[in-house]
XYZ file of C-alpha atoms in Angstrom:
493
model
C 40.304 25.137 -7.845
C 36.734 26.398 -7.859
C 35.590 29.936 -7.274
C 32.327 30.104 -5.378
C 30.265 32.656 -3.502
C 31.998 31.667 -0.267
C 35.502 31.823 -1.643
C 37.927 29.519 -3.414
C 37.602 25.770 -2.914
C 39.898 22.879 -3.653
C 38.023 19.795 -4.862
C 39.452 16.299 -4.530
C 37.571 13.179 -5.591
C 37.855 10.100 -3.371
C 36.487 7.098 -5.252
C 37.724 4.594 -2.682
C 35.951 6.030 0.370
C 33.410 3.710 2.000
C 30.487 6.127 2.154
C 26.750 5.989 1.460
C 23.904 8.515 1.298
C 21.694 5.917 3.022
C 23.682 5.611 6.237
C 20.633 4.919 8.403
C 20.084 1.765 6.351
C 22.122 0.054 9.063
C 19.076 0.280 11.376
C 16.692 -0.980 8.713
C 19.077 -3.871 7.980
C 19.076 -4.734 11.696
C 15.272 -4.827 11.574
C 15.301 -7.062 8.477
C 17.765 -9.399 10.148
C 15.808 -9.609 13.406
C 12.587 -10.428 11.575
C 14.294 -12.830 9.170
C 12.686 -10.901 6.318
C 15.426 -10.478 3.746
C 17.230 -13.728 4.587
C 13.954 -15.615 4.254
C 13.230 -13.921 0.950
C 16.601 -15.029 -0.416
C 16.536 -18.568 0.960
C 13.556 -19.894 -0.998
C 13.705 -17.551 -3.994
C 12.990 -19.512 -7.213
C 15.795 -17.674 -9.019
C 18.514 -20.127 -10.100
C 21.830 -19.605 -11.874
C 24.063 -22.261 -13.414
C 26.944 -20.116 -14.620
C 29.842 -19.418 -12.292
C 29.879 -15.836 -13.557
C 26.241 -15.221 -12.627
C 25.638 -12.604 -9.915
C 23.692 -14.861 -7.528
C 20.221 -14.374 -6.124
C 21.230 -12.525 -2.939
C 22.991 -9.680 -4.820
C 20.071 -9.472 -7.271
C 17.441 -9.305 -4.527
C 19.603 -6.974 -2.447
C 19.983 -4.585 -5.364
C 16.242 -4.725 -6.029
C 15.531 -4.009 -2.363
C 17.830 -0.974 -2.354
C 16.352 0.384 -5.586
C 12.792 0.087 -4.275
C 13.676 1.430 -0.838
C 15.428 4.421 -2.376
C 12.271 5.340 -4.309
C 13.594 4.545 -7.765
C 11.088 3.955 -10.562
C 13.203 2.652 -13.462
C 15.623 -0.229 -13.840
C 18.109 2.274 -15.289
C 18.090 4.156 -11.971
C 19.907 1.205 -10.386
C 23.113 2.587 -11.885
C 23.017 5.314 -9.232
C 23.639 2.615 -6.588
C 26.414 0.647 -8.263
C 29.274 2.105 -6.176
C 27.455 2.034 -2.826
C 29.645 -0.577 -1.181
C 28.527 0.367 2.339
C 24.858 -0.461 1.697
C 25.915 -3.727 0.067
C 27.974 -4.697 3.120
C 25.246 -3.696 5.562
C 22.829 -6.034 3.752
C 25.523 -8.733 3.533
C 25.403 -8.534 -0.258
C 28.545 -9.249 -2.276
C 27.942 -6.360 -4.670
C 25.343 -4.126 -6.278
C 24.535 -5.710 -9.629
C 23.676 -3.993 -12.908
C 20.220 -3.012 -14.102
C 20.340 -5.745 -16.748
C 21.029 -8.409 -14.126
C 17.921 -7.378 -12.201
C 15.753 -7.000 -15.292
C 16.714 -10.432 -16.647
C 16.481 -12.221 -13.306
C 12.695 -12.124 -13.170
C 12.443 -13.837 -16.553
C 13.885 -17.070 -15.165
C 11.821 -19.986 -13.895
C 8.078 -20.683 -14.081
C 5.776 -17.828 -13.128
C 3.837 -20.101 -10.765
C 6.971 -20.560 -8.636
C 7.411 -16.790 -8.343
C 3.748 -16.406 -7.441
C 3.969 -18.983 -4.659
C 7.205 -17.462 -3.332
C 5.752 -13.964 -3.206
C 2.479 -15.120 -1.673
C 4.337 -16.903 1.111
C 6.355 -13.829 2.077
C 3.422 -11.432 1.671
C 1.367 -13.475 4.126
C 4.221 -13.735 6.605
C 4.259 -9.939 6.970
C 0.619 -9.209 7.758
C -0.858 -12.535 8.853
C -0.344 -12.046 12.623
C -2.380 -8.829 12.534
C -5.502 -10.394 11.048
C -6.782 -11.757 14.349
C -7.648 -8.167 15.277
C -10.862 -6.686 13.812
C -10.031 -4.855 10.605
C -11.598 -3.433 7.453
C -10.329 -4.677 4.098
C -10.283 -2.020 1.395
C -10.333 -3.075 -2.256
C -9.729 -0.744 -5.160
C -8.066 -0.374 -8.543
C -5.597 2.209 -9.791
C -4.658 2.912 -13.405
C -1.027 2.997 -14.561
C -0.582 4.806 -17.914
C 1.917 3.228 -20.314
C 3.990 4.780 -23.081
C 5.365 1.789 -24.979
C 4.266 -1.492 -26.512
C 3.980 -3.625 -23.382
C 1.866 -6.744 -23.043
C -1.516 -5.816 -21.627
C -1.158 -2.172 -22.709
C -4.775 -1.696 -23.746
C -7.154 1.218 -24.106
C -9.503 1.152 -21.155
C -10.715 3.344 -18.321
C -8.025 5.997 -17.868
C -9.415 9.206 -16.323
C -6.057 10.979 -16.019
C -4.851 10.327 -19.574
C -7.813 9.354 -21.787
C -6.760 7.492 -24.904
C -3.506 6.306 -23.338
C -2.918 2.514 -22.949
C -2.619 1.350 -19.376
C -2.332 -1.434 -16.821
C -4.680 -1.858 -13.859
C -3.417 -2.575 -10.346
C -6.205 -4.283 -8.379
C -5.248 -3.951 -4.730
C -6.498 -5.027 -1.308
C -5.136 -3.577 1.914
C -5.859 -2.880 5.568
C -6.965 0.713 5.276
C -6.217 1.869 8.815
C -2.664 0.458 8.698
C -1.846 1.011 5.001
C -0.596 -2.554 4.708
C -1.071 -4.099 1.274
C -2.405 -7.653 1.316
C -2.421 -8.305 -2.419
C -1.972 -6.663 -5.796
C -2.874 -8.069 -9.214
C -1.700 -6.442 -12.443
C -4.192 -6.711 -15.311
C -4.447 -5.296 -18.803
C -5.984 -1.920 -19.504
C -9.424 -3.280 -20.389
C -9.732 -5.277 -17.152
C -10.472 -2.321 -14.900
C -13.763 -3.586 -13.451
C -13.674 -4.934 -9.918
C -14.918 -8.368 -10.997
C -11.526 -9.143 -12.550
C -9.819 -9.132 -9.140
C -12.500 -10.900 -7.103
C -11.451 -14.534 -7.820
C -8.016 -13.775 -6.408
C -9.472 -11.962 -3.403
C -11.892 -14.778 -2.571
C -9.021 -17.242 -2.864
C -7.034 -15.142 -0.405
C -9.872 -14.888 2.110
C -10.889 -18.544 1.779
C -7.341 -19.501 2.741
C -7.591 -17.639 6.052
C -9.011 -19.017 9.308
C -12.472 -17.627 10.073
C -11.154 -15.446 12.926
C -8.665 -13.804 10.550
C -11.167 -12.660 7.960
C -12.129 -8.978 7.772
C -15.107 -7.596 9.631
C -15.959 -5.590 6.540
C -14.951 -5.423 2.877
C -15.122 -1.859 1.612
C -15.225 -0.995 -2.080
C -16.344 1.591 -4.604
C -19.012 1.394 -7.322
C -16.977 -1.116 -9.304
C -17.718 -3.731 -6.631
C -21.382 -2.951 -5.935
C -22.722 -5.674 -8.230
C -24.819 -8.774 -7.722
C -22.054 -11.341 -8.245
C -19.679 -9.779 -5.725
C -22.401 -9.370 -3.108
C -23.642 -12.942 -3.581
C -20.107 -14.292 -3.124
C -19.719 -12.282 0.081
C -23.129 -13.315 1.418
C -22.470 -16.994 0.725
C -19.373 -16.716 2.948
C -21.076 -14.712 5.670
C -18.708 -11.859 4.859
C -19.740 -8.312 5.725
C -19.446 -5.723 2.976
C -20.133 -2.075 2.217
C -20.048 -0.986 -1.411
C -20.957 2.221 -3.176
C -23.816 2.110 -5.693
C -24.179 3.820 -9.032
C -27.037 6.302 -9.044
C -29.182 4.566 -11.621
C -32.736 5.583 -12.482
C -34.251 3.444 -9.726
C -31.769 4.736 -7.149
C -32.502 8.349 -8.097
C -36.223 7.654 -7.883
C -35.742 6.397 -4.323
C -33.770 9.550 -3.460
C -36.661 11.682 -4.751
C -39.129 9.746 -2.585
C -36.938 10.198 0.490
C -36.597 13.917 -0.190
C -40.347 14.329 0.199
C -40.043 13.331 3.863
C -37.731 15.704 5.698
C -38.114 13.722 8.936
C -36.505 10.671 7.308
C -33.065 12.281 7.360
C -30.925 12.292 10.505
C -27.452 13.515 11.383
C -24.671 11.201 10.130
C -21.689 13.253 11.303
C -19.329 15.802 9.748
C -22.045 17.690 7.912
C -23.709 14.619 6.392
C -27.306 13.516 6.833
C -28.491 9.993 6.245
C -31.394 7.631 5.964
C -31.896 4.073 4.771
C -34.271 1.979 2.711
C -34.529 -1.506 1.284
C -33.948 -1.703 -2.466
C -34.055 -4.441 -5.066
C -32.394 -3.170 -8.207
C -32.538 -4.693 -11.681
C -30.391 -7.823 -11.778
C -30.466 -8.326 -8.015
C -31.895 -11.562 -6.650
C -32.983 -9.980 -3.364
C -33.681 -6.675 -1.674
C -30.747 -5.239 0.242
C -30.167 -2.569 2.858
C -29.119 0.707 1.239
C -27.805 3.773 3.053
C -28.483 7.207 1.553
C -26.180 10.059 2.553
C -26.413 13.708 1.598
C -24.694 16.981 2.394
C -25.398 20.536 1.242
C -23.275 21.887 -1.573
C -23.190 25.268 -3.224
C -25.656 25.361 -6.074
C -23.881 25.696 -9.406
C -25.427 27.954 -12.047
C -27.445 25.950 -14.545
C -26.235 28.075 -17.464
C -23.689 30.833 -18.064
C -24.946 34.316 -17.265
C -26.013 36.210 -20.376
C -24.683 39.682 -21.172
C -26.667 42.456 -19.510
C -28.275 43.747 -22.717
C -29.806 40.335 -23.487
C -31.343 39.753 -20.045
C -35.064 40.417 -19.581
C -36.501 41.492 -16.256
C -39.419 39.086 -16.475
C -37.162 36.009 -16.832
C -35.993 34.614 -13.449
C -34.195 31.432 -12.469
C -35.918 30.054 -9.413
C -34.061 27.912 -6.861
C -36.219 25.370 -5.092
C -34.610 24.533 -1.743
C -31.032 23.563 -0.925
C -28.790 21.609 -3.274
C -27.344 18.304 -2.029
C -24.600 15.888 -2.944
C -25.782 12.285 -2.604
C -23.941 9.051 -1.858
C -25.684 5.664 -1.884
C -24.164 2.623 -0.177
C -25.252 -0.999 0.042
C -24.354 -3.186 3.006
C -25.304 -6.465 4.647
C -24.144 -5.382 8.106
C -26.265 -4.158 11.018
C -24.019 -1.158 11.691
C -25.964 1.975 12.544
C -26.227 4.761 10.032
C -23.503 6.929 11.596
C -21.036 4.030 11.639
C -21.657 3.259 7.967
C -21.235 6.935 7.082
C -17.958 7.098 9.006
C -16.736 3.948 7.257
C -17.434 5.656 3.939
C -15.469 8.754 4.955
C -12.575 6.645 6.223
C -12.251 5.080 2.801
C -10.896 8.356 1.443
C -7.527 7.171 2.758
C -7.448 4.633 -0.100
C -6.518 7.375 -2.528
C -3.675 8.398 -0.227
C -2.279 4.866 -0.388
C -2.290 4.872 -4.185
C -0.870 8.381 -4.338
C 2.039 7.364 -2.115
C 2.921 4.031 -3.655
C 2.669 5.336 -7.237
C 4.427 8.668 -6.762
C 6.820 7.939 -3.890
C 7.566 4.280 -4.576
C 7.755 2.435 -7.878
C 4.285 1.440 -9.021
C 4.362 4.110 -11.711
C 7.500 2.614 -13.249
C 9.647 -0.547 -13.604
C 7.962 -1.337 -16.922
C 9.041 -4.227 -19.156
C 7.675 -5.639 -22.406
C 6.082 -8.643 -20.712
C 3.340 -8.594 -18.088
C 5.053 -11.244 -15.962
C 7.890 -9.009 -14.743
C 5.515 -6.092 -14.207
C 3.523 -8.322 -11.856
C 6.582 -9.547 -9.977
C 7.957 -6.028 -9.498
C 4.573 -4.662 -8.399
C 4.393 -7.291 -5.665
C 8.018 -6.815 -4.619
C 7.421 -3.076 -4.314
C 4.327 -3.747 -2.190
C 6.347 -6.132 -0.006
C 9.171 -3.630 0.601
C 6.561 -0.910 1.108
C 5.032 -3.026 3.905
C 8.449 -3.700 5.449
C 9.267 0.003 5.510
C 5.791 0.917 6.764
C 6.209 -1.376 9.776
C 9.732 -0.075 10.428
C 8.503 3.530 10.498
C 5.768 2.516 12.941
C 8.514 1.573 15.379
C 9.559 5.227 15.225
C 6.055 6.746 15.052
C 3.495 4.194 16.319
C 0.446 6.459 16.290
C 0.355 7.387 12.597
C 1.624 6.510 9.145
C 4.644 8.352 7.752
C 4.690 8.652 3.976
C 7.987 7.955 2.252
C 8.525 11.589 1.304
C 8.718 12.286 5.050
C 10.153 9.056 6.444
C 13.078 8.585 4.044
C 14.806 11.894 4.919
C 14.213 11.134 8.592
C 15.024 7.435 8.899
C 17.073 6.503 5.824
C 18.977 9.446 4.397
C 22.087 10.221 6.398
C 25.683 10.372 5.246
C 27.305 7.161 6.433
C 30.997 6.358 6.512
C 32.171 2.807 7.222
C 35.343 2.638 9.297
C 37.051 -0.701 9.950
C 39.518 -0.947 12.828
C 40.714 -4.421 13.707
C 37.595 -6.513 14.222
C 35.358 -3.511 14.716
C 33.119 -2.055 12.031
C 31.894 1.453 12.760
C 29.306 3.296 10.686
C 29.621 7.015 11.385
C 26.370 8.825 10.588
C 25.790 12.486 9.842
C 22.221 13.681 9.312
C 21.551 17.062 7.719
C 17.893 17.002 8.793
C 16.549 19.821 10.968
C 15.379 17.142 13.423
C 18.731 15.327 13.474
C 18.843 15.127 17.288
C 15.398 13.555 17.471
C 16.233 11.205 14.591
C 19.335 10.019 16.435
C 17.328 9.402 19.601
C 14.568 7.486 17.790
C 16.912 5.293 15.731
C 19.078 4.573 18.779
C 15.964 3.457 20.644
C 14.999 1.159 17.749
C 18.519 -0.285 17.670
C 18.413 -0.941 21.430
C 15.052 -2.680 21.059
C 16.418 -5.125 18.490
C 19.564 -5.753 20.536
C 17.361 -6.585 23.517
C 15.087 -8.737 21.356
C 18.049 -10.732 20.090
C 19.216 -11.357 23.648
C 15.868 -12.710 24.871
C 14.618 -14.412 21.703
C 17.162 -17.204 21.270
C 14.532 -19.843 22.038
C 11.815 -18.301 19.860
C 11.024 -19.300 16.297
C 11.007 -16.643 13.533
C 7.202 -16.388 13.548
C 7.146 -15.572 17.266
C 9.875 -12.947 16.875
C 7.991 -11.302 14.030
C 4.803 -11.267 16.122
C 6.694 -9.392 18.851
C 7.965 -6.838 16.331
C 4.441 -6.282 14.998
C 3.083 -5.966 18.535
C 5.535 -3.157 19.265
C 5.147 -1.406 15.907
C 1.335 -1.393 16.030
C 0.924 -1.099 19.803
C -1.421 1.875 19.426
C -3.693 0.067 16.948
C -3.547 -3.118 19.037
C -4.258 -1.122 22.218
C -1.319 -2.763 23.957
C -2.260 -6.362 23.104
C 0.389 -8.882 22.142
C 0.301 -11.084 19.048
C 1.208 -14.751 19.443
C 1.455 -16.965 16.336
C 0.232 -20.539 16.487
C 2.143 -22.796 14.090
C 0.489 -25.977 12.874
C 2.707 -27.978 10.548
C 3.838 -25.622 7.802
C 0.746 -23.411 8.022
C 0.884 -20.421 10.327
C -2.616 -19.864 11.706
C -1.700 -16.940 13.956
C -4.349 -16.422 16.594
C -4.437 -13.739 19.254
C -4.120 -15.392 22.656
C -4.902 -13.786 25.964
């Protein structure tokens, strides 16, 4: 008996009840099944067990999927899922395995096999979309570490100076928040050049029509080697430049001519000039942007009794914030300025995947497992991103919003004869709308299954992407073209 504010309550524990806090997982599992995502991931996984007592790769991957999807950040958090038999059954997983089983699993087999496996499934997710014009964002985020992990080195760490870290070099489609690749490097390898060999390898493996219209990066990528590599491939780029002495001198020259500056949108003004900086082999087109900012005092105000009337601080004209970009494209000044402003969404991607997913955690002593988990998290992040687009096609829903809406509902599994019924109860304020949206998604996949018996998995996935990103695609349909074992994926009309 418990005495509470509302009266006296009798409490009875039911450890045998088939319930789950992730009842709406049944819809996500239907989506995974229709796209062949989880089954495909399990089928060619390089994880192998010889012991009859081993958990098996499907339970291990299923447990990992649930942990990532639920927003967990530590292997130890897996213990919170151990008794969730409903989620295990919905994913067709024999059981939820222990944290140690998951942690040890990624130590098995050669790392090259894991890399090839992950690359194959990463490409399968986003490859059909690349025939549409897109901008590829590249950036790095710092992950502070608190132990003695491999690669835990003192490097650039603006949030926690002096703290060892790893660097996550990432490329993604900015407008869709789909991650194309992530490389985990040691703390000292924070410069953009450390990720470029992998990025060029990724782009060189794509058909010409699937390469980005523009690569967009910060100051870490605005160097001669990166620009030469892009120019040799005919690849458009737009990078931010450091404001070195020569760049500042050019800004001062431009400031002498007020007519040189024109409106660049949203309070910015812009102009352009050709620059050849030290270390560059050629002159390149540079875009100069400025906007007025409030002038900060140059020194603290002195007490009244020490001020002298004949001493005055003179302000000469307005104060500006300057941004300098380098590009090899022929985009007009306003378009380049807008592309710079759009890149602010990069920080939102990192904020979400570090704080709402698992990139800030799942740390092990070796770098190998950190890399595998980072890529698995990115893969599940992409899966969930696409699923939420089926519910909200015109914008991205961050996990802090989408999980309570589309995943968290009390689910009870009831078995009667041959029927399996999952009874859902959502406590969300928008429960009625959630029910309508998820029911519509379920009906879509039921209809897709009925008409797609003659289609291969790549064609089915292209249909799913076409529906999920119908706003971005402007109603176009994606049709994969399969040649041997290589999916080329062209947009046909």
